[in-house]
Short mmCIF file of N, CA and C in Angstrom, two decimals:
data_model
loop_
_atom_site.label_atom_id
_atom_site.label_comp_id
_atom_site.label_asym_id
_atom_site.label_seq_id
_atom_site.Cartn_x
_atom_site.Cartn_y
_atom_site.Cartn_z
N MET I 7 83.69 -66.62 0.40
CA MET I 7 83.48 -66.27 -0.74
C MET I 7 84.00 -67.11 -2.02
N ILE I 8 85.14 -67.83 -1.73
CA ILE I 8 85.78 -68.37 -2.93
C ILE I 8 84.76 -69.62 -3.42
N ARG I 9 84.04 -70.15 -2.41
CA ARG I 9 83.25 -71.06 -2.54
C ARG I 9 81.98 -70.85 -3.56
N GLN I 10 81.60 -69.23 -3.45
CA GLN I 10 80.48 -68.83 -4.27
C GLN I 10 80.88 -68.68 -5.61
N LEU I 11 82.41 -68.45 -6.19
CA LEU I 11 82.55 -68.30 -7.25
C LEU I 11 82.12 -69.43 -8.31
N PRO I 12 81.48 -68.65 -9.69
CA PRO I 12 81.27 -69.71 -10.70
C PRO I 12 82.51 -70.43 -11.09
N GLU I 13 82.03 -71.61 -11.85
CA GLU I 13 83.07 -72.31 -12.41
C GLU I 13 83.66 -71.75 -13.42
N ASN I 14 85.12 -72.16 -14.14
CA ASN I 14 85.70 -71.53 -14.96
C ASN I 14 85.19 -71.90 -16.36
N PHE I 15 85.07 -71.52 -17.48
CA PHE I 15 84.68 -71.78 -18.65
C PHE I 15 86.12 -72.51 -19.29
N ILE I 16 85.99 -73.79 -19.63
CA ILE I 16 86.79 -74.69 -20.23
C ILE I 16 87.00 -74.24 -21.66
N GLU I 17 88.20 -73.82 -22.15
CA GLU I 17 88.49 -73.38 -23.80
C GLU I 17 87.73 -74.36 -24.79
N GLN I 18 88.35 -75.44 -24.56
CA GLN I 18 87.69 -76.32 -25.54
C GLN I 18 86.35 -76.70 -25.46
N ASP I 19 85.79 -76.79 -24.19
CA ASP I 19 84.46 -77.09 -24.12
C ASP I 19 83.72 -76.02 -24.66
N TYR I 20 83.73 -74.80 -24.48
CA TYR I 20 82.84 -73.77 -24.81
C TYR I 20 83.19 -73.35 -26.26
N LYS I 21 84.48 -73.64 -27.05
CA LYS I 21 84.47 -73.63 -28.39
C LYS I 21 83.77 -74.81 -28.87
N GLU I 22 83.66 -75.88 -28.61
CA GLU I 22 82.96 -76.97 -29.09
C GLU I 22 81.30 -76.71 -29.17
N LYS I 23 81.18 -76.14 -28.22
CA LYS I 23 79.71 -75.75 -27.71
C LYS I 23 79.39 -74.73 -28.79
N LEU I 24 80.11 -73.62 -28.98
CA LEU I 24 79.87 -72.65 -29.92
C LEU I 24 79.87 -72.89 -31.40
N SER I 25 80.52 -73.84 -31.70
CA SER I 25 80.62 -74.47 -33.15
C SER I 25 79.41 -75.32 -33.35
N ALA I 26 78.65 -75.96 -32.36
CA ALA I 26 77.48 -76.61 -32.57
C ALA I 26 76.33 -76.06 -32.38
N MET I 27 76.10 -74.77 -31.81
CA MET I 27 74.98 -74.10 -31.76
C MET I 27 74.22 -73.92 -32.96
N GLN I 28 72.95 -73.66 -32.55
CA GLN I 28 72.24 -73.64 -33.80
C GLN I 28 71.90 -72.33 -34.22
N LEU I 29 71.84 -71.95 -35.38
CA LEU I 29 71.99 -70.78 -36.06
C LEU I 29 70.31 -70.66 -36.10
N PRO I 30 70.23 -69.11 -36.09
CA PRO I 30 68.61 -69.08 -36.85
C PRO I 30 68.54 -69.12 -38.31
N ARG I 31 67.32 -69.24 -38.83
CA ARG I 31 67.05 -69.57 -40.13
C ARG I 31 67.56 -68.60 -40.97
N GLY I 32 68.11 -69.10 -42.37
CA GLY I 32 68.68 -68.00 -43.03
C GLY I 32 69.92 -67.60 -43.05
N LEU I 33 70.82 -68.29 -41.93
CA LEU I 33 72.16 -67.77 -41.92
C LEU I 33 73.04 -69.18 -42.00
N ASP I 34 74.09 -68.70 -43.14
CA ASP I 34 74.74 -69.86 -43.54
C ASP I 34 75.81 -70.09 -42.57
N PRO I 35 76.13 -71.40 -42.09
CA PRO I 35 76.79 -71.75 -40.88
C PRO I 35 78.41 -71.72 -41.45
N ALA I 36 78.52 -71.58 -42.80
CA ALA I 36 80.02 -71.75 -43.19
C ALA I 36 80.58 -70.43 -42.79
N LYS I 37 79.71 -69.19 -42.59
CA LYS I 37 80.23 -67.97 -42.43
C LYS I 37 80.39 -67.62 -41.07
N ASN I 38 81.31 -66.78 -40.84
CA ASN I 38 81.36 -66.34 -39.08
C ASN I 38 80.10 -65.74 -38.94
N VAL I 39 79.66 -66.23 -37.80
CA VAL I 39 78.16 -65.87 -37.19
C VAL I 39 78.63 -64.61 -36.02
N PRO I 40 78.20 -63.58 -36.40
CA PRO I 40 78.74 -62.47 -35.19
C PRO I 40 78.33 -62.54 -33.92
N LEU I 41 76.97 -63.05 -33.65
CA LEU I 41 76.55 -63.12 -32.30
C LEU I 41 77.57 -64.32 -31.69
N SER I 42 77.94 -65.30 -32.31
CA SER I 42 78.58 -66.27 -31.78
C SER I 42 80.06 -65.85 -31.33
N ILE I 43 80.46 -65.23 -32.37
CA ILE I 43 81.90 -64.27 -32.03
C ILE I 43 81.73 -63.60 -30.68
N PHE I 44 80.79 -62.98 -30.54
CA PHE I 44 80.35 -61.95 -29.68
C PHE I 44 80.29 -62.74 -28.25
N LEU I 45 79.64 -63.99 -28.19
CA LEU I 45 79.82 -64.72 -27.22
C LEU I 45 80.97 -65.26 -26.69
N ARG I 46 81.86 -65.84 -27.77
CA ARG I 46 83.04 -66.18 -27.39
C ARG I 46 84.03 -65.02 -26.54
N GLN I 47 83.89 -63.91 -27.20
CA GLN I 47 84.63 -62.62 -26.80
C GLN I 47 84.23 -62.34 -25.34
N GLU I 48 82.88 -62.37 -25.11
CA GLU I 48 82.37 -62.30 -23.58
C GLU I 48 82.91 -63.12 -22.65
N ILE I 49 82.78 -64.55 -23.03
CA ILE I 49 83.17 -65.40 -22.14
C ILE I 49 84.76 -65.29 -22.05
N GLU I 50 85.64 -65.07 -22.92
CA GLU I 50 87.03 -64.96 -22.74
C GLU I 50 87.23 -63.67 -21.78
N GLN I 51 86.64 -62.33 -21.89
CA GLN I 51 86.57 -61.74 -21.01
C GLN I 51 86.14 -61.82 -19.63
N PHE I 52 84.79 -62.41 -19.48
CA PHE I 52 84.67 -62.91 -18.26
C PHE I 52 85.71 -63.79 -17.36
N GLN I 53 86.19 -64.79 -18.30
CA GLN I 53 87.19 -65.63 -17.68
C GLN I 53 88.63 -64.76 -17.07
N VAL I 54 88.76 -63.80 -18.17
CA VAL I 54 90.11 -62.91 -17.45
C VAL I 54 89.80 -62.29 -16.16
N VAL I 55 88.25 -62.04 -15.73
CA VAL I 55 88.22 -61.39 -14.60
C VAL I 55 87.92 -62.48 -13.69
N LEU I 56 87.28 -63.28 -13.91
CA LEU I 56 87.14 -64.32 -13.17
C LEU I 56 88.41 -65.09 -12.20
N ASN I 57 89.59 -65.17 -13.35
CA ASN I 57 90.70 -65.90 -12.88
C ASN I 57 91.59 -64.62 -11.82
N ILE I 58 91.37 -63.20 -11.92
CA ILE I 58 91.77 -62.47 -11.19
C ILE I 58 91.11 -62.28 -9.90
N VAL I 59 89.80 -62.65 -9.83
CA VAL I 59 89.21 -62.46 -8.68
C VAL I 59 89.77 -63.93 -7.95
N ARG I 60 89.64 -64.96 -8.51
CA ARG I 60 89.94 -66.27 -8.09
C ARG I 60 91.46 -66.10 -7.53
N LYS I 61 92.33 -65.79 -8.15
CA LYS I 61 93.86 -65.69 -7.95
C LYS I 61 94.02 -64.72 -6.71
N THR I 62 93.14 -63.37 -6.38
CA THR I 62 93.32 -62.64 -5.41
C THR I 62 92.97 -63.28 -3.99
N MET I 63 91.66 -63.91 -4.43
CA MET I 63 90.85 -64.42 -3.30
C MET I 63 91.94 -65.54 -2.46
N THR I 64 92.60 -66.51 -3.47
CA THR I 64 93.39 -67.52 -3.01
C THR I 64 94.53 -66.97 -2.25
N SER I 65 95.21 -65.67 -2.93
CA SER I 65 96.28 -65.37 -2.12
C SER I 65 95.87 -64.49 -0.95
N MET I 66 94.73 -63.96 -0.80
CA MET I 66 94.54 -63.19 0.46
C MET I 66 94.35 -64.18 1.59
N VAL I 67 93.76 -65.41 1.40
CA VAL I 67 93.62 -66.49 2.55
C VAL I 67 94.86 -66.87 2.46
N GLU I 68 95.73 -67.31 1.79
CA GLU I 68 97.29 -67.72 2.27
C GLU I 68 98.15 -66.74 2.75
N ALA I 69 97.94 -65.44 2.16
CA ALA I 69 98.59 -64.48 3.46
C ALA I 69 98.17 -64.22 4.72
N ILE I 70 96.75 -64.48 4.62
CA ILE I 70 96.41 -64.43 6.17
C ILE I 70 96.64 -65.68 7.02
N ASP I 71 96.87 -66.87 6.38
CA ASP I 71 97.42 -68.07 6.88
C ASP I 71 98.94 -67.95 6.93
N GLY I 72 99.52 -67.23 6.57
CA GLY I 72 100.95 -66.96 6.59
C GLY I 72 101.79 -67.85 5.49
N THR I 73 101.26 -68.31 4.54
CA THR I 73 101.84 -69.34 3.71
C THR I 73 102.50 -68.52 2.56
N THR I 74 101.97 -67.23 2.42
CA THR I 74 102.93 -66.46 1.31
C THR I 74 102.87 -65.05 2.05
N THR I 75 103.70 -64.28 1.01
CA THR I 75 104.00 -63.07 1.68
C THR I 75 102.78 -62.11 1.40
N MET I 76 102.83 -61.30 2.31
CA MET I 76 101.45 -60.27 2.21
C MET I 76 102.24 -58.86 1.69
N THR I 77 101.63 -58.54 0.44
CA THR I 77 102.21 -57.58 -0.35
C THR I 77 101.11 -56.36 -0.07
N ALA I 78 101.56 -55.37 -0.24
CA ALA I 78 100.85 -54.18 -0.23
C ALA I 78 99.47 -54.13 -1.25
N GLU I 79 99.68 -55.05 -2.45
CA GLU I 79 98.28 -55.20 -3.03
C GLU I 79 97.54 -55.77 -2.65
N LEU I 80 97.85 -56.84 -1.85
CA LEU I 80 97.04 -57.82 -1.10
C LEU I 80 96.24 -57.09 0.45
N VAL I 81 97.16 -56.35 0.83
CA VAL I 81 96.63 -55.45 1.99
C VAL I 81 95.48 -54.64 1.49
N GLU I 82 95.87 -54.07 0.36
CA GLU I 82 94.69 -53.04 -0.23
C GLU I 82 93.33 -54.17 -0.44
N ALA I 83 93.66 -55.16 -1.05
CA ALA I 83 92.28 -55.97 -1.31
C ALA I 83 91.70 -56.40 -0.03
N ILE I 84 92.54 -56.92 1.00
CA ILE I 84 92.10 -57.37 2.30
C ILE I 84 91.20 -56.22 2.82
N ASN I 85 91.85 -55.05 2.90
CA ASN I 85 91.17 -53.83 3.64
C ASN I 85 89.66 -53.50 2.87
N LYS I 86 89.96 -53.78 1.76
CA LYS I 86 88.59 -53.39 0.87
C LYS I 86 87.65 -54.39 1.16
N VAL I 87 87.95 -55.78 0.87
CA VAL I 87 87.10 -56.78 1.36
C VAL I 87 86.46 -56.72 2.88
N PHE I 88 87.12 -56.19 3.56
CA PHE I 88 86.61 -56.05 5.02
C PHE I 88 85.89 -55.00 5.15
N ASP I 89 86.21 -53.99 4.24
CA ASP I 89 84.85 -52.99 4.29
C ASP I 89 83.53 -53.01 3.35
N ALA I 90 83.59 -54.23 2.77
CA ALA I 90 82.56 -54.52 1.67
C ALA I 90 82.75 -53.75 0.47
N ARG I 91 83.94 -53.49 0.23
CA ARG I 91 84.15 -52.53 -1.02
C ARG I 91 84.90 -53.59 -2.36
N VAL I 92 84.79 -53.25 -3.43
CA VAL I 92 85.43 -54.06 -4.35
C VAL I 92 86.87 -53.85 -4.65
N PRO I 93 87.78 -54.71 -4.46
CA PRO I 93 89.34 -54.33 -4.59
C PRO I 93 89.32 -53.86 -5.95
N THR I 94 90.29 -52.91 -6.06
CA THR I 94 90.52 -52.06 -7.30
C THR I 94 90.84 -52.85 -8.58
N LYS I 95 91.94 -53.88 -8.10
CA LYS I 95 92.38 -55.00 -9.09
C LYS I 95 91.07 -55.72 -9.91
N TRP I 96 90.05 -55.79 -9.46
CA TRP I 96 88.81 -56.66 -9.85
C TRP I 96 88.20 -55.59 -11.09
N GLN I 97 88.43 -54.44 -10.98
CA GLN I 97 87.63 -53.78 -11.87
C GLN I 97 88.62 -52.92 -12.67
N HIS I 98 89.96 -52.78 -12.30
CA HIS I 98 90.74 -52.04 -13.30
C HIS I 98 92.01 -52.39 -13.24
N GLN I 99 92.85 -52.43 -14.41
CA GLN I 99 93.80 -53.24 -14.76
C GLN I 99 94.85 -52.20 -15.68
N GLY I 100 96.03 -51.82 -15.42
CA GLY I 100 96.62 -51.01 -16.25
C GLY I 100 96.00 -49.74 -16.60
N GLY I 101 95.03 -49.09 -15.77
CA GLY I 101 94.60 -48.00 -16.15
C GLY I 101 93.02 -48.10 -17.02
N ALA I 102 92.94 -49.41 -17.29
CA ALA I 102 91.65 -49.89 -18.07
C ALA I 102 90.56 -50.44 -17.16
N GLU I 103 89.63 -50.30 -17.57
CA GLU I 103 88.45 -50.97 -16.73
C GLU I 103 88.26 -52.39 -17.55
N ILE I 104 88.16 -53.52 -16.58
CA ILE I 104 87.94 -54.62 -17.01
C ILE I 104 86.76 -55.36 -16.58
N SER I 105 85.88 -54.83 -15.66
CA SER I 105 84.75 -55.45 -15.35
C SER I 105 83.78 -54.18 -15.00
N TRP I 106 82.51 -54.80 -14.47
CA TRP I 106 81.46 -53.70 -14.12
C TRP I 106 82.05 -53.01 -12.93
N LEU I 107 81.18 -51.57 -12.87
CA LEU I 107 81.76 -50.91 -11.74
C LEU I 107 80.47 -50.79 -10.95
N THR I 108 80.56 -51.50 -9.54
CA THR I 108 79.61 -51.35 -8.31
C THR I 108 80.20 -51.05 -7.10
N PRO I 109 79.46 -50.19 -6.54
CA PRO I 109 79.96 -49.73 -5.45
C PRO I 109 80.42 -50.77 -4.19
N SER I 110 79.37 -51.77 -4.02
CA SER I 110 79.50 -52.68 -2.84
C SER I 110 79.89 -54.05 -3.33
N LEU I 111 80.56 -54.68 -2.50
CA LEU I 111 81.26 -55.78 -2.77
C LEU I 111 80.12 -56.85 -3.04
N GLY I 112 79.16 -57.11 -2.51
CA GLY I 112 78.05 -57.88 -2.58
C GLY I 112 77.48 -57.90 -3.72
N GLY I 113 77.01 -56.40 -4.23
CA GLY I 113 76.49 -56.42 -5.47
C GLY I 113 77.31 -56.73 -6.52
N TRP I 114 78.75 -56.90 -6.43
CA TRP I 114 79.76 -57.04 -7.27
C TRP I 114 79.51 -58.53 -7.82
N ILE I 115 79.80 -59.10 -6.46
CA ILE I 115 79.92 -60.77 -6.26
C ILE I 115 78.65 -61.18 -7.19
N LYS I 116 77.34 -60.62 -6.73
CA LYS I 116 75.89 -61.04 -7.60
C LYS I 116 76.01 -60.71 -8.97
N GLY I 117 76.53 -59.50 -9.28
CA GLY I 117 76.99 -59.48 -10.81
C GLY I 117 77.59 -60.45 -11.53
N LEU I 118 78.75 -60.80 -10.74
CA LEU I 118 79.81 -61.70 -11.08
C LEU I 118 78.78 -63.24 -11.42
N ILE I 119 78.19 -63.53 -10.54
CA ILE I 119 77.36 -64.80 -10.58
C ILE I 119 76.12 -64.46 -11.81
N ASP I 120 75.62 -63.56 -11.88
CA ASP I 120 74.49 -63.27 -12.72
C ASP I 120 75.16 -63.55 -14.41
N ARG I 121 76.34 -62.82 -14.45
CA ARG I 121 76.87 -62.60 -15.71
C ARG I 121 77.17 -64.20 -16.08
N HIS I 122 77.81 -64.81 -15.24
CA HIS I 122 78.15 -66.42 -15.49
C HIS I 122 77.11 -67.08 -15.95
N TYR I 123 76.00 -66.75 -15.25
CA TYR I 123 74.64 -67.62 -15.34
C TYR I 123 74.32 -66.88 -16.92
N GLN I 124 74.29 -65.72 -17.16
CA GLN I 124 73.56 -65.53 -18.59
C GLN I 124 74.78 -66.11 -19.78
N LEU I 125 76.01 -65.99 -19.65
CA LEU I 125 76.71 -66.51 -20.54
C LEU I 125 76.56 -67.91 -20.72
N ASN I 126 76.56 -68.63 -19.47
CA ASN I 126 76.34 -70.39 -19.49
C ASN I 126 75.29 -70.94 -20.16
N SER I 127 74.29 -70.20 -19.60
CA SER I 127 72.82 -70.55 -20.24
C SER I 127 72.74 -70.30 -21.81
N TRP I 128 73.24 -69.15 -22.29
CA TRP I 128 73.15 -69.23 -23.74
C TRP I 128 74.28 -70.26 -24.35
N LEU I 129 75.19 -70.45 -23.52
CA LEU I 129 76.15 -71.56 -24.13
C LEU I 129 75.29 -72.98 -23.93
N CYS I 130 75.05 -73.16 -23.16
CA CYS I 130 74.63 -74.79 -23.00
C CYS I 130 73.18 -74.80 -23.48
N LYS I 131 72.48 -73.67 -23.80
CA LYS I 131 71.20 -73.90 -24.46
C LYS I 131 71.40 -74.34 -25.75
N GLY I 132 72.20 -73.97 -26.27
CA GLY I 132 72.64 -74.43 -27.73
C GLY I 132 71.92 -73.53 -28.83
N SER I 133 71.13 -72.48 -28.38
CA SER I 133 70.52 -71.61 -29.12
C SER I 133 70.42 -70.33 -28.72
N ARG I 134 70.04 -69.26 -29.15
CA ARG I 134 69.87 -67.91 -28.64
C ARG I 134 68.77 -67.56 -27.90
N PRO I 135 68.96 -67.03 -26.55
CA PRO I 135 67.82 -66.90 -25.62
C PRO I 135 66.96 -65.94 -26.07
N ILE I 136 65.80 -65.73 -26.01
CA ILE I 136 64.78 -64.93 -26.54
C ILE I 136 64.90 -63.40 -25.88
N SER I 137 65.64 -63.44 -24.78
CA SER I 137 65.97 -61.90 -24.19
C SER I 137 67.31 -61.86 -23.62
N PHE I 138 67.83 -61.01 -23.62
CA PHE I 138 69.32 -60.71 -23.23
C PHE I 138 69.49 -59.57 -22.24
N TRP I 139 70.25 -59.81 -20.96
CA TRP I 139 70.47 -58.68 -19.99
C TRP I 139 71.53 -57.99 -20.81
N LEU I 140 71.34 -56.76 -21.30
CA LEU I 140 72.13 -56.12 -21.99
C LEU I 140 73.51 -55.45 -21.21
N THR I 141 72.88 -55.01 -19.98
CA THR I 141 73.86 -54.50 -19.33
C THR I 141 74.93 -55.39 -18.43
N GLY I 142 74.45 -56.76 -18.61
CA GLY I 142 75.45 -57.88 -18.17
C GLY I 142 76.23 -58.24 -19.12
N PHE I 143 76.62 -57.55 -20.20
CA PHE I 143 77.81 -57.93 -20.92
C PHE I 143 78.80 -56.83 -20.56
N TYR I 144 80.06 -57.19 -20.91
CA TYR I 144 81.27 -56.23 -20.73
C TYR I 144 81.18 -55.48 -21.91
N ASN I 145 80.68 -55.89 -23.15
CA ASN I 145 80.72 -54.74 -24.22
C ASN I 145 79.23 -54.84 -24.86
N PRO I 146 78.23 -54.21 -24.23
CA PRO I 146 77.00 -54.25 -24.77
C PRO I 146 76.99 -53.70 -26.19
N GLN I 147 77.66 -52.73 -26.53
CA GLN I 147 77.83 -52.02 -27.96
C GLN I 147 78.20 -53.09 -28.90
N GLY I 148 78.99 -53.88 -28.82
CA GLY I 148 79.43 -55.19 -29.58
C GLY I 148 78.08 -56.11 -29.68
N PHE I 149 77.71 -56.31 -28.69
CA PHE I 149 76.34 -57.10 -28.82
C PHE I 149 75.31 -56.36 -29.83
N LEU I 150 75.20 -55.21 -29.77
CA LEU I 150 73.97 -54.58 -30.57
C LEU I 150 74.59 -54.74 -32.20
N THR I 151 76.02 -54.29 -32.15
CA THR I 151 76.59 -54.42 -33.57
C THR I 151 76.50 -55.76 -34.40
N ALA I 152 76.88 -56.84 -33.50
CA ALA I 152 76.75 -58.16 -33.97
C ALA I 152 75.40 -58.71 -34.26
N ALA I 153 74.41 -58.38 -33.38
CA ALA I 153 72.92 -58.43 -33.80
C ALA I 153 72.54 -57.71 -35.08
N MET I 154 72.98 -56.43 -35.24
CA MET I 154 72.68 -55.70 -36.62
C MET I 154 73.34 -56.43 -37.48
N GLN I 155 74.76 -56.80 -37.61
CA GLN I 155 75.50 -57.49 -38.48
C GLN I 155 74.54 -58.59 -38.96
N GLU I 156 73.92 -59.56 -37.92
CA GLU I 156 73.34 -60.66 -38.17
C GLU I 156 72.03 -60.66 -39.02
N VAL I 157 71.17 -59.69 -38.57
CA VAL I 157 69.84 -59.25 -39.27
C VAL I 157 70.35 -59.00 -40.78
N THR I 158 71.22 -58.05 -40.86
CA THR I 158 71.81 -57.32 -42.34
C THR I 158 71.99 -58.92 -43.05
N ARG I 159 72.71 -59.45 -42.85
CA ARG I 159 73.14 -60.69 -43.61
C ARG I 159 72.03 -61.65 -43.96
N GLN I 160 71.13 -61.77 -42.60
CA GLN I 160 69.93 -62.76 -43.06
C GLN I 160 68.94 -62.13 -44.16
N HIS I 161 68.93 -60.90 -44.09
CA HIS I 161 68.13 -60.35 -45.24
C HIS I 161 68.89 -59.90 -46.76
N SER I 162 70.31 -59.80 -46.50
CA SER I 162 70.72 -59.54 -47.74
C SER I 162 70.90 -61.01 -48.49
N GLU I 163 70.86 -62.09 -47.91
CA GLU I 163 70.99 -63.39 -48.45
C GLU I 163 69.76 -64.06 -48.92
N GLN I 164 68.44 -63.30 -48.77
CA GLN I 164 67.27 -63.92 -49.28
C GLN I 164 67.05 -63.38 -50.75
#
């Protein structure tokens, strides 16, 4: 499963791409653009989850190989992966939800890959997609708020 994980977003690269992103007509590039800010926040949250998943998977392999200590947390993660369920740490941390909730491991990994594809496509395309997978965002309400802010700013400047 480690080989299936998408590549990390590199902070310097995605910040450069965000600053070079084409803006819709009527928006002043000197002002903060809400959807660009939203995309940066989504990438940062996605990277947190991806780092946790990658670290957990690597630690599980090392613990099974005997090169690191098998902790109770790793035993729980290994048992859940064996049962095709999502390890708790991948969805919750400190009592807070950090990612999407999916009952099966296969569906959760597919969601991880699809979310990375959506964010990376938006970032690499250099402009806004014509449609969005709303439930594929960590904060869909933030997306709707950012979209409303942009439309309001665009119409108030004309």
